C-alpha positions in Angstrom: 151.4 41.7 -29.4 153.8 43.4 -27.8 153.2 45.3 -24.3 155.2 48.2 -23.2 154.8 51.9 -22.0 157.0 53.5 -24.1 156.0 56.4 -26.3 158.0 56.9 -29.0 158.3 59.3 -32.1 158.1 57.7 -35.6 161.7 58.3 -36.3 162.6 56.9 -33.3 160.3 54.1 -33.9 161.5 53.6 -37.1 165.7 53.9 -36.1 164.7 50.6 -33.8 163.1 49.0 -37.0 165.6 49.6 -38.8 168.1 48.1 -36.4 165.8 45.1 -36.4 165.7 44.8 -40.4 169.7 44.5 -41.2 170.8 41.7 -39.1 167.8 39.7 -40.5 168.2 41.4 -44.3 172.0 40.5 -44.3 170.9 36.8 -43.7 168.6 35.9 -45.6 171.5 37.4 -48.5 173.5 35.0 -47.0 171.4 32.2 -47.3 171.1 32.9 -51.0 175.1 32.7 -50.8 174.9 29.6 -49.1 172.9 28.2 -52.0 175.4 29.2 -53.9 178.3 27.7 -52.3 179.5 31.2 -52.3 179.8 30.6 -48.3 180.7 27.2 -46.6 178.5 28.0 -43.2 176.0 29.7 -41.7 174.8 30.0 -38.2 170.8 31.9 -38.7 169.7 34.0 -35.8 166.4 34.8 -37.8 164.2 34.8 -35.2 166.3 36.1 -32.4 167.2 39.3 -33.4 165.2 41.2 -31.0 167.5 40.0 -28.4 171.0 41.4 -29.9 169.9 44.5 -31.5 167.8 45.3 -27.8 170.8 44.7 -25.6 173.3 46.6 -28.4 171.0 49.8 -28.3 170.4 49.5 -24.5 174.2 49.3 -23.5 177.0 52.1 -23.7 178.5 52.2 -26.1 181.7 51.0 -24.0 180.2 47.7 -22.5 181.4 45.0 -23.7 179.6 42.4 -25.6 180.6 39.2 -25.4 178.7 37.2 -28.3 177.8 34.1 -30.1 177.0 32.8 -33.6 173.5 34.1 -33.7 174.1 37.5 -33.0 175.1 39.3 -35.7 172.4 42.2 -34.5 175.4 42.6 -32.0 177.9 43.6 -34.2 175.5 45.4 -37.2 174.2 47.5 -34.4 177.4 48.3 -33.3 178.3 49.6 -36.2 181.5 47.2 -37.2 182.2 48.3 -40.8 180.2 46.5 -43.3 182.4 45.6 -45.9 185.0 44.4 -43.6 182.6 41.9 -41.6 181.3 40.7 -44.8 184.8 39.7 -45.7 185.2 38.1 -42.3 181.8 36.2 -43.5 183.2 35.2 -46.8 186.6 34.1 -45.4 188.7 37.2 -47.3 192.0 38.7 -46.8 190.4 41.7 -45.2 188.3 40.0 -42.4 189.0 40.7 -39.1 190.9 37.3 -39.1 192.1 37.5 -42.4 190.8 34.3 -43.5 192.7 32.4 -40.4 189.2 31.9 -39.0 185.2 31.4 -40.0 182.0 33.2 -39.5 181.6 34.8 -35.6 185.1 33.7 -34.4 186.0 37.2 -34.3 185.8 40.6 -32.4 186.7 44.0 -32.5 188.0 46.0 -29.4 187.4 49.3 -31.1 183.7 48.4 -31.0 183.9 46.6 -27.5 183.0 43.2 -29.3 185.0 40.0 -27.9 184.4 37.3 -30.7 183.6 33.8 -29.5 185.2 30.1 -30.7 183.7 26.8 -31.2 184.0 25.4 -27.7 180.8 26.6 -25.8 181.2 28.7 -22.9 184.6 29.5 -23.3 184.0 33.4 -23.3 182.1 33.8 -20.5 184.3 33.9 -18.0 186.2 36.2 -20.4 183.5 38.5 -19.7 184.5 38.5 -15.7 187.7 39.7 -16.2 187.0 42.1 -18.3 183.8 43.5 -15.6 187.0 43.0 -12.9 188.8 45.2 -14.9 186.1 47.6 -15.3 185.7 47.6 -12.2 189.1 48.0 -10.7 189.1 51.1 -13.5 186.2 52.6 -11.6 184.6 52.6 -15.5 180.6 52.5 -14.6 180.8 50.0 -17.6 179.9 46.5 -18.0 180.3 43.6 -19.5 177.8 41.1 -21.1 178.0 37.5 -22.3 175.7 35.3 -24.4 175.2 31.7 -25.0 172.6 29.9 -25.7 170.5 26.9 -23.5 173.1 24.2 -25.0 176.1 25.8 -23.4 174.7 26.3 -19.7 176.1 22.2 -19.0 179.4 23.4 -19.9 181.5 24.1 -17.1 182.9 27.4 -17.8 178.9 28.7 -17.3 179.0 28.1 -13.8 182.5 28.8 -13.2 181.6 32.4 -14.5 178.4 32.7 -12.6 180.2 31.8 -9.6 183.0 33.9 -9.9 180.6 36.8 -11.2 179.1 36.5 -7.7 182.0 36.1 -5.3 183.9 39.2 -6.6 180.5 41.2 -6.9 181.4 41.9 -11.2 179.4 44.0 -13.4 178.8 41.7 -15.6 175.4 40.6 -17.0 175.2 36.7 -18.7 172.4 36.3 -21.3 171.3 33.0 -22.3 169.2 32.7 -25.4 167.1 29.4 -24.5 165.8 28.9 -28.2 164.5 25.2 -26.9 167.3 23.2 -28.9 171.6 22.6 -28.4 172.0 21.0 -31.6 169.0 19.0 -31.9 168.9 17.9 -28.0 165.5 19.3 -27.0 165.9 21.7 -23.5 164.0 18.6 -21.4 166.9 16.4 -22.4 169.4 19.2 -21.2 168.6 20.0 -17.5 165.9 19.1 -14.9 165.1 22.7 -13.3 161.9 24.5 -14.8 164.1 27.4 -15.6 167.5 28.4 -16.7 166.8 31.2 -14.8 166.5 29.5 -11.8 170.5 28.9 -11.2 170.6 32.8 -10.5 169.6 32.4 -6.8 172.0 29.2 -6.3 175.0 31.6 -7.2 173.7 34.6 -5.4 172.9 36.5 -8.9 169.9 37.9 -9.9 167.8 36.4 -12.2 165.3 37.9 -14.8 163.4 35.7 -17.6 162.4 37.8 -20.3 159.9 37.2 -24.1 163.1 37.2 -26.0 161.2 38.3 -29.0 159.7 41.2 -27.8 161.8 44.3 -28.5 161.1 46.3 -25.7 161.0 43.3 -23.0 164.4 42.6 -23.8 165.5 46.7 -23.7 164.0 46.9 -19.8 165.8 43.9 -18.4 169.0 44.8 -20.0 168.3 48.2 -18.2 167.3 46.8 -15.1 170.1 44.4 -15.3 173.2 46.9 -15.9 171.5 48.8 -13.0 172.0 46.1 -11.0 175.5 44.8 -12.6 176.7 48.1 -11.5 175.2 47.9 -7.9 177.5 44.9 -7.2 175.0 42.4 -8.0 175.3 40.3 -11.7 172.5 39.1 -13.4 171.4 36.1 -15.5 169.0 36.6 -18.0 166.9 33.8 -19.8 165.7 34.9 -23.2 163.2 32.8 -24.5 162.6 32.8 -28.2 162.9 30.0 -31.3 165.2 28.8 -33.8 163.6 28.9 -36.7 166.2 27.2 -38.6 168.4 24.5 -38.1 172.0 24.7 -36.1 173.2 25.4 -39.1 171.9 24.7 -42.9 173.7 21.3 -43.0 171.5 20.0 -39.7 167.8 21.0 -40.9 165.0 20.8 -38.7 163.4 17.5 -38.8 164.0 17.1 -35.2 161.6 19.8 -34.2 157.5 18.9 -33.8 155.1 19.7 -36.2 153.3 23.2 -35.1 156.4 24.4 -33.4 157.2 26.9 -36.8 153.6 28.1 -37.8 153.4 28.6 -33.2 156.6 30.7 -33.4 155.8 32.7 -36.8 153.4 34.3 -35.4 156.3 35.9 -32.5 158.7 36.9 -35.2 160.2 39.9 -33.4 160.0 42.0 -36.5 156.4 41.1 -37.6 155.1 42.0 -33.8 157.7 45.1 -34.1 155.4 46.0 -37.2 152.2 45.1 -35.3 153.4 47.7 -32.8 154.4 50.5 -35.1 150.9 49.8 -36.9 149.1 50.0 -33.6 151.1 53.2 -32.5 150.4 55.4 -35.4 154.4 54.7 -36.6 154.0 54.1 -40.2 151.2 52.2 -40.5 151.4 51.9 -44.4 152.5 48.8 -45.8 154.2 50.6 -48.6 156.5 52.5 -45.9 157.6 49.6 -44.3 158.6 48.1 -47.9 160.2 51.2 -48.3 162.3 50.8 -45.0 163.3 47.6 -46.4 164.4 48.6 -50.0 166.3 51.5 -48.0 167.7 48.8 -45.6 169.1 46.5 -48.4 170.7 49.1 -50.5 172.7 50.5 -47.6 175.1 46.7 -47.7 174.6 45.7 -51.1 177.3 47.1 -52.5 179.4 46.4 -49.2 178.7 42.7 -50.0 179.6 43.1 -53.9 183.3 44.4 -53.0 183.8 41.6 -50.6 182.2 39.3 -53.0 185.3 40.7 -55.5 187.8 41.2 -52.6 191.4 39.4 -52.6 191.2 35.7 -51.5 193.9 35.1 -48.3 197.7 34.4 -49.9 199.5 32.4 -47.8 202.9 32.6 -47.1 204.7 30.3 -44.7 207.0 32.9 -42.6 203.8 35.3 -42.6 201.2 32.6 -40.8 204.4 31.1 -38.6 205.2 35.1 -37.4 201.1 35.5 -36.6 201.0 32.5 -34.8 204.0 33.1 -33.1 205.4 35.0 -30.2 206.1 39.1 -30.1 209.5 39.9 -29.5 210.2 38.9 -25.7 211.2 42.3 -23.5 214.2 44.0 -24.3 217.3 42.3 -21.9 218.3 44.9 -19.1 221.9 47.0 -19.6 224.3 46.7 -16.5 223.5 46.5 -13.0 219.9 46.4 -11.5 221.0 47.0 -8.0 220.5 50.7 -7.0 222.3 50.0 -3.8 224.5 46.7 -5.5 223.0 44.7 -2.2 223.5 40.7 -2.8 221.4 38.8 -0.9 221.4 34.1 0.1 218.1 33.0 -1.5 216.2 29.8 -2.0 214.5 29.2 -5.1 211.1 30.1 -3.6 212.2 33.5 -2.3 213.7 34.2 -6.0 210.0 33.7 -7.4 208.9 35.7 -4.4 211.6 38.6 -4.9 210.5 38.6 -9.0 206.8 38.8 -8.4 207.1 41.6 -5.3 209.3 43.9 -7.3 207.3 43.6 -10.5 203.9 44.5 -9.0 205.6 47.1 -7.0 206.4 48.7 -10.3 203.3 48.7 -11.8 199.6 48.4 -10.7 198.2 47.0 -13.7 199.7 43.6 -12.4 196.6 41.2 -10.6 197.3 38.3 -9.0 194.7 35.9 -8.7 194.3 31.9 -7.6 193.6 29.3 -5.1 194.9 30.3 -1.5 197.7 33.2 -2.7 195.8 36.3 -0.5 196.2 36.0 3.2 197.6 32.7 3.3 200.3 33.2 0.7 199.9 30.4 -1.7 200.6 26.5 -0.4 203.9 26.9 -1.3 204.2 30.5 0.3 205.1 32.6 -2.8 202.7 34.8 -2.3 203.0 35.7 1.2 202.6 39.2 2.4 201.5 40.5 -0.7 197.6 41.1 0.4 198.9 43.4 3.0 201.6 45.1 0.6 199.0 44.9 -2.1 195.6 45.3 -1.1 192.8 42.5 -2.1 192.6 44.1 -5.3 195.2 43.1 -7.0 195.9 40.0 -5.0 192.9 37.7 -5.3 191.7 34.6 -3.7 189.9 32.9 -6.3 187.2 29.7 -5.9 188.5 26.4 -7.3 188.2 27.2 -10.8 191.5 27.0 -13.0 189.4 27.3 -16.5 187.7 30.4 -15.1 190.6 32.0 -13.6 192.7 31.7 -17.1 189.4 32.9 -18.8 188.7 36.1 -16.7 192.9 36.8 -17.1 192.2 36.8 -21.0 189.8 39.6 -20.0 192.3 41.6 -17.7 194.7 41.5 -20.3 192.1 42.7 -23.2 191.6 45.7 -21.2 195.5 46.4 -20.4 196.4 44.9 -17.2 199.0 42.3 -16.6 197.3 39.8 -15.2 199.8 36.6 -13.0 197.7 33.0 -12.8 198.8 30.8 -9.8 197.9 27.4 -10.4 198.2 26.2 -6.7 199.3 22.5 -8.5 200.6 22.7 -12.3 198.8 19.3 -12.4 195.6 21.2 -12.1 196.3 22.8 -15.2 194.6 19.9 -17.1 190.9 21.7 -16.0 192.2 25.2 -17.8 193.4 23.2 -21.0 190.9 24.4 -22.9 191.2 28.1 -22.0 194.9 27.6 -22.7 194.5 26.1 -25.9 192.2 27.5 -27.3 190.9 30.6 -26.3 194.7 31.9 -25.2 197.2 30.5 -27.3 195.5 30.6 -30.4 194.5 34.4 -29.5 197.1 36.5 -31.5 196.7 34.2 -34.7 193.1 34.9 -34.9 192.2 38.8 -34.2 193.7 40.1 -30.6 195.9 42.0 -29.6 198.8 40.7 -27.7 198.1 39.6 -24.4 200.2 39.7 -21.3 199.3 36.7 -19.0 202.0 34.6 -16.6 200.4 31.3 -15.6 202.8 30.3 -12.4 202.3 26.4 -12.3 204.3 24.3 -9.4 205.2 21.1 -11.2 207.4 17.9 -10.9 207.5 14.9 -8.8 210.3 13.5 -6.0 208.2 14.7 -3.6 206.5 11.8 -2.2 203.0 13.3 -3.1 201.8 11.0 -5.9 199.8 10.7 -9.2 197.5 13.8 -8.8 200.3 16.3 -7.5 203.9 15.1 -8.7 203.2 15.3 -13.0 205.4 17.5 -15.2 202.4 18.9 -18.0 204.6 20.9 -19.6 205.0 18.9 -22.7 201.1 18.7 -23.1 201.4 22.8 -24.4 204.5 22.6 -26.9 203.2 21.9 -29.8 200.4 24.6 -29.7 202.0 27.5 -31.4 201.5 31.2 -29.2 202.6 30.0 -25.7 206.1 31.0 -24.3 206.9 27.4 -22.5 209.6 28.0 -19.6 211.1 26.4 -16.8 214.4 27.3 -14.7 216.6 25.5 -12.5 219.0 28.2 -10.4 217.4 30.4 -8.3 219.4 33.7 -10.5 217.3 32.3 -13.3 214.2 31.3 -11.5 214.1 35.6 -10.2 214.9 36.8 -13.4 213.3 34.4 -16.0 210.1 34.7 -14.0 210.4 38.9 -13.9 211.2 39.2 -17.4 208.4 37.1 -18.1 205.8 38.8 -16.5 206.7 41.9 -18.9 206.3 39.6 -21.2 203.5 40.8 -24.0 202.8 37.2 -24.7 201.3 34.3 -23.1 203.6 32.4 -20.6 203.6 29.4 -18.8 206.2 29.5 -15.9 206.7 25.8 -14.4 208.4 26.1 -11.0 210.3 22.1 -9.6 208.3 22.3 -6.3 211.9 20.0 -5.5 213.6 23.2 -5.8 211.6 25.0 -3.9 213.5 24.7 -0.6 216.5 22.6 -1.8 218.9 25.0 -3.4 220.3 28.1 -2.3 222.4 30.5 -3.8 223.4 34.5 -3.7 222.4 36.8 -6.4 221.1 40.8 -6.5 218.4 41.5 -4.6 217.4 43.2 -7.7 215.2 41.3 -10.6 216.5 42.5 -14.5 215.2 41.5 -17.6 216.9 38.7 -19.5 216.9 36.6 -22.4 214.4 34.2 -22.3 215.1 32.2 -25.8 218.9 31.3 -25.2 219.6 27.7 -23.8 222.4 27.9 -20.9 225.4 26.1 -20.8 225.6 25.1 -17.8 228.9 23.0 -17.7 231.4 23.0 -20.7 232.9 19.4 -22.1 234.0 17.4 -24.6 232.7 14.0 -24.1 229.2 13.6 -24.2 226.1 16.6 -24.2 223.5 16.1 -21.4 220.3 18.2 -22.8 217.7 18.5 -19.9 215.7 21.0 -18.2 214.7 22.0 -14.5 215.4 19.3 -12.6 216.8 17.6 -14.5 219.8 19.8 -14.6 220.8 19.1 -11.2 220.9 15.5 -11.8 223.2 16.2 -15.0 225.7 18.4 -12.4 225.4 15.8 -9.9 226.5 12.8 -13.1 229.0 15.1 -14.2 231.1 15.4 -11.8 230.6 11.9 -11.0 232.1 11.3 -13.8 235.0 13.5 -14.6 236.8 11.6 -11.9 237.2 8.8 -14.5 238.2 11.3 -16.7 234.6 11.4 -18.9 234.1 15.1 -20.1 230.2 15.8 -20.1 228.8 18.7 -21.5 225.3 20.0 -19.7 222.7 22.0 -21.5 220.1 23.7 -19.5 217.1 24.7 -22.1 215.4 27.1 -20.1 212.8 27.1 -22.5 210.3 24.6 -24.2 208.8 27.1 -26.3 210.8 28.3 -28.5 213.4 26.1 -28.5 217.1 27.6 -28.8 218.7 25.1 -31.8 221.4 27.0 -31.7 222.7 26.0 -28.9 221.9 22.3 -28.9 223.4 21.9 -32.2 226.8 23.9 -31.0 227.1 21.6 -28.7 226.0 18.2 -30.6 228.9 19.2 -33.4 231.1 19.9 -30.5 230.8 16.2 -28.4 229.0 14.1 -31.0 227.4 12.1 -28.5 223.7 13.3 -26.7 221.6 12.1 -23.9 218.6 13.8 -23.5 217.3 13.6 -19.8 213.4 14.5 -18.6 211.6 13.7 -16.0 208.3 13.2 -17.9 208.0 9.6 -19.2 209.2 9.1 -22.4 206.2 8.8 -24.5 205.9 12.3 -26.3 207.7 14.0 -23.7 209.6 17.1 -24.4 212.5 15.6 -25.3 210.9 13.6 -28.1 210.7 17.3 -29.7 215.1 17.6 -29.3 215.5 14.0 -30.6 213.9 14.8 -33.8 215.1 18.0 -34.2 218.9 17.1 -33.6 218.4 14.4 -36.1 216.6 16.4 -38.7 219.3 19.3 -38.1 222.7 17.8 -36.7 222.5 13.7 -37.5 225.8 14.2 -39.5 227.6 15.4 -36.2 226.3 12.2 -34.1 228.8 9.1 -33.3 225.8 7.4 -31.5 222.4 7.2 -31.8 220.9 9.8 -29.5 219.6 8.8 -26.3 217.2 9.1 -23.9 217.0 8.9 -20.3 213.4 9.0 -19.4 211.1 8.2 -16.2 209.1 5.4 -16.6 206.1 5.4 -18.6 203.6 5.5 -15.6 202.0 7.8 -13.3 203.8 9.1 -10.8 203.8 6.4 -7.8 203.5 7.9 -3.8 205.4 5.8 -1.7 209.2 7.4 -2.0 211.1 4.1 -2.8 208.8 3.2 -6.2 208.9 7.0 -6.8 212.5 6.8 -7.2 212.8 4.3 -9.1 210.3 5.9 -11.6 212.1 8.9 -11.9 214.9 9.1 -14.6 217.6 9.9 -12.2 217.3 6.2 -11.3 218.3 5.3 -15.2 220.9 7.8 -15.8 223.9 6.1 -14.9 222.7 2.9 -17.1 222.0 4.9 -19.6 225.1 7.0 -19.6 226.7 4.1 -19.8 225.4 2.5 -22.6 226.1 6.0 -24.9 230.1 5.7 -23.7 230.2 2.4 -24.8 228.5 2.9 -28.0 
C-alpha cells in the first residue's frame, strides 16, 4: 500500500492516474504491434512508470530530462505530440529522427527532453553541462539524468557524479535499479549494498526511494531539486522491477521463479488504485474502466495516422547534407586591424591571440579542461585568462576527457560556445565515444547544430614517447559531422582556430606541439574569419606535388628548396583540413605536375593520407605519370629516445622516397 500525507481532490487524483495509464496503455498497443511485426523493437517500462511520470509532474516544466528507453512516462507526460512520437516509434518520415534512428534515440528541446543512444551512460554527463549552463544563466532550473543499475559500471556515471560535485551543478542523476543490466543480476554488477551508497564518495547526496510508489518518488524528486539548487546534486536509487525482458527478443527466463507474482503485487498503477480506493477517489471499478476507455481513445487515432504515415524516402544528397556540416562562418571583408598594428608571434601566442579575442567578444564562450585556469594550460595557451575571465568561463576540470566533451554537448544545447582543451590530443582516445557518437552523429539524428571546439595538442618529434607524441587525427575522418583541422603557419593557426570557434559545427583543432615554440612569424594582431575548406598552396611548381599537412608542411618547404637547387620544381599542398577535404585543389595540382607524394606523420596504415591516395586515383588517375606515393612514419608507436624517434618519423624517408617518384 502506498503511504503518504497528501490529500488530494478526485480530479487531481484522477489527473495523476491518468498520467500513470498512457505510458503503460501506449505499450501494451505496442506490444500488440510487436506481434505484428508492425515494429522491429521494444524496450517495456511496464512496471516502472511510477518513476517517469512522478519526476515529469514534479519538475518545471523547464528542467531538463535526460532519459532512457524505459521512460516513455517522460515524454507522454511532457506532452511531446502524439502522433509525431508514434512515428518516431514506428520509424516514419515524420519522427523526430525521421527514420535516421529507432525507438528513444531522440529528444525534443522544445519540451526540455535530451534523447539518449545505445551506449550506456553517455548522456549523463550531458546533463552537467546543461545544469552548468543553467547555472551560469542564473535559471533556478535543473537538469535530471536516468539510467538504469546496468549503466552505473560505465565510466561516464562517475565522471558525471564527480563533475556534478566539484562544480556544485543542479543536476539530479536517477538510477532505476530494476535488479537486471540485460540479464546480469545486480549481485554480479557491484559489491556495495546500495547504489545509493556512491553518493557520499562523490560528495552528493544520496536518497533511495520505493520506485513504484507514486508519491515516494514525487517527494525525493522535490527534496532533490531543492537540494540541486542549493549547490548540492543528488543521486537517487529507484528500486522497482522489470517485468519484462530487455527487450521482447531476450525474455525472462533468467529471472527466479516468484520474482513476477512478488512484484505484481507493487504494480505502481494497481497500488495507485488501492490508494484512490482507500482515499474516497473513485472507488468504483467501473470508473476506473472508464478512465481507461477515455485514456485509449485519446492516441488511437494518433497511432492509426502514423500507422498510414509516409515511410522515409531516401535520397543520397538529402542524408549526405544531414549528416554533414552547416555552412562554416562567413569569411571576413578587408582588414580586421582597427588600429592596422602587426605584431612577431609564435605559433602558441597565435592560438593564444585567437582564443583571447574571441571570448572577449562574446560571453557565451566556456573554456574548460585539465590545468587551463590559473596555470594556463601545460602548454600555456591559456594563460591569463582566469584573471581576464573569471572561473566561470574558464574551468579547471578533473581528469575526465569523456565527461568534459559530454557536459560541452550540454553547453552547446543550451546556446553557449563551449572550447575543449584536451591537455594531450592523445588523450582523446578516453572521449572517443562522446565524439563519435553522441557529437558527431548529433545533427543527423535530431539536434540542433552545435558549436563545440575540441583544442587537441598532437604530434611527435618531441622526445616524449608512445603516450604523448601520437597524431589521432585520422581515427575521426571517416565519421561524418566533425570539422577535422590542423594548421601549420602561425597566420593560419590565429585565424583557422578563430574562425572555428564561430563555427556552428563540431570541430576538432589539432595543434603540432613542434610548432609550438619553433616558428615565428608577423601577422595582425587582429583574428578574422577565413575559409576553412580551401587547401593552401603553399609553394607553386611543376615537377612533382607534395600533399601534407601540419608538420608535415615544413618538412615539404625544407625538401623543396633542397631541391630546386638541382633544378627539381616541387609543388607543396598544405590541406588545412581533414574534414572536408578540398579535391579541388589536390586535383589542380595532380593535372598540373602528374607526379604526387603524399607525406604524414601518422604511420601509414589507414592514415589520412590513405583517404588522398584513393581519392586522386578514383578522381585524377588519368593525370598521374607514376604511381602515387607515400611517405609515411613507420608503422609503430611512437619511440622516446630522440635518435629511434627520428628515424620513425617520415621526414627520415622523404628524401628516399622523393627519389624513387623522380626516377619513376
Amino acid at each position: 500500500m502506498i503511504q503518504t500525507d497528501k490529500k488530494l481532490t478526485k480530479s487531481e487524483a484522477e489527473k495523476i492516474y491518468k498520467a500513470l495509464l498512457l505510458p503503460r496503455l501506449i505499450e501494451e498497443r505496442m506490444l500488440n504491434l510487436l506481434r505484428q511485426n508492425k515494429i522491429s523493437k521494444w524496450f517495456s517500462g511496464i512496471g516502472q512508470e511510477a518513476i517517469s511520470v512522478a519526476t515529469a509532474l514534479t519538475l518545471d516544466k523547464n528542467d531538463y530530462i535526460l532519459p532512457m528507453h524505459r521512460n516513455l512516462g517522460v515524454f507522454t507526460t511532457r506532452g511531446v505530440p502524439i502522433y509525431k512520437l508514434f512515428c518516431q516509434l514506428l520509424g516514419k518520415a515524420d519522427g523526430f529522427t525521421g527514420g535516421r534512428d529507432r525507438s528513444f534515440h531522440f529528444g525534443s528541446v522544445e519540451h526540455k527532453i535530451f534523447g539518449m543512444i545505445s551506449h550506456l551512460a553517455t548522456t549523463m554527463p550531458v546533463a552537467d553541462g546543461i545544469a552548468l549552463a543553467q547555472k551560469l544563466k542564473g535559471s533556478n532550473q535543473v537538469a535530471i539524468s536516468f539510467c538504469g543499475d546496468g549503466a552505473t559500471s560505465e565510466g561516464d556515471f562517475h565522471e558525471a557524479l564527480n563533475l556534478a560535485a566539484v562544480w556544485k551543478l543542479p543536476v539530479i542523476f536517477m538510477i532505476e535499479n530494476n535488479g537486471y543490466g540485460l540479464s546480469t543480476p545486480v549481485a554480479e554488477q557491484y559489491a556495495c549494498e546500495n547504489l545509493v551508497d556512491r553518493a557520499a564518495g562523490y560528495g552528493l547526496k544520496g536518497m533511495q526511494v520505493d520506485g513504484n510508489d507514486f508519491f515516494a518518488v514525487q517527494d525525493a524528486v522535490q527534496e532533490a531539486r531543492k537540494s540541486a539548487l542549493n549547490g548540492t546534486p543528488v543521486l537517487i536509487e529507484a528500486m522497482t522491477f522489470r517485468m519484462r525482458g530487455h527487450e521482447e527478443a531476450s525474455g525472462t527466463f533468467y529471472v527466479p521463479d516468484g520474482e513476477f507474482e512478488k512484484w505484481k503485487e507493487k504494480d505502481p498503477i494497481l497500488r495507485f488504485e488501492n490508494w484512490m480506493r482507500e482515499n474516497t477517489h473513485s472507488k468504483s471499478k467501473k470508473r476506473l474502466e472508464d478512465i481507461r476507455d477515455e485514456i485509449r481513445g485519446t492516441f488511437e487515432d494518433d497511432l492509426q495516422q502514423a500507422l498510414h504515415a509516409d515511410e522515409p524516402v531516401f535520397e543520397v544528397e538529402k542524408e549526405l547534407k544531414r549528416a554533414g556540416l552547416s555552412p562554416q562562418p562567413k569569411p571576413t571583408k578587408g582588414s580586421t586591424s582597427k588600429d592596422g598594428k602587426s605584431s612577431e608571434k609564435r605559433f602558441i601566442d597565435a592560438i593564444h591571440l585567437a582564443q583571447k579575442q574571441a571570448f572577449t567578444e562574446d560571453d557565451s564562450f566556456i573554456l574548460f579542461g585539465q590545468d587551463i585556469a590559473e596555470y594556463g594550460g601545460v602548454f600555456k595557451a591559456t594563460e591569463g585568462f582566469v584573471e581576464e575571465f573569471g572561473k566561470d568561463r574558464i574551468r579547471n576540470t578533473p581528469i575526465i576527457e569523456s565527461g568534459a566533451i559530454g557536459a560541452a554537448i550540454g553547453l552547446a544545447v543550451e546556446g553557449f560556445k563551449p572550447l575543449v582543451e584536451m591537455q594531450f590530443a592523445d588523450f582523446i582516445s578516453c572521449g572517443f565515444n562522446q565524439i563519435i557518437n553522441n557529437l558527431a552523429k548529433s545533427r543527423y539524428r535530431w539536434l540542433p547544430d552545435l558549436n563545440i571546439t575540441i583544442r587537441a595538442p598532437h604530434g611527435g618529434d618531441v622526445g616524449a614517447g608512445p603516450f604523448h607524441s601520437q597524431s589521432p587525427e585520422g581515427w575521426f575522418m571517416q565519421h561524418p559531422g566533425l570539422r577535422i583541422l590542423v594548421p601549420s603557419s602561425v597566420e593560419d593557426a590565429q585565424n583557422m582556430l578563430y574562425t572555428a570557434l564561430y563555427d556552428p559545427n563540431p570541430v576538432l583543432f589539432f595543434e603540432h606541439k613542434r610548432l609550438y615554440r619553433s616558428i615565428k612569424s608577423t601577422t595582425p594582431d587582429q583574428c578574422k574569419r577565413i575559409d576553412l575548406e580551401k587547401a593552401n598552396v603553399v609553394r607553386e611548381g611543376s615537377d612533382i606535388s607534395i600533399i601534407t599537412y601540419g608538420l608535415g608542411v615544413h618538412w615539404a618547404e625544407e625538401i623543396a628548396d633542397m631541391y630546386a637547387k638541382i633544378g627539381i620544381d616541387l609543388e607543396v599542398i598544405d590541406l588545412r583540413s581533414l574534414a572536408p577535404i578540398d579535391w579541388e585543389t589536390i586535383l589542380h595540382s595532380v593535372q598540373k605536375t602528374n607526379k604526387v607524394l603524399l607525406l604524414q606523420e601518422p604511420s601509414e596504415i589507414l592514415g589520412p593520407m590513405s583517404e588522398i591516395s584513393s581519392g586522386i586515383m578514383e578522381r585524377g588517375f588519368k593525370f598521374l605519370d607514376a604511381p602515387v606515393m607515400r611517405c609515411s612514419s613507420l608503422h609503430t608507436p611512437v619511440p622516446f629516445n630522440k635518435n629511434m624517434e627520428r628515424g620513425y618519423l617520415a621526414k627520415y624517408r622523404l628524401k628516399e622516397t622523393l627519389n624513387r617518384l623522380i626516377e619513376y
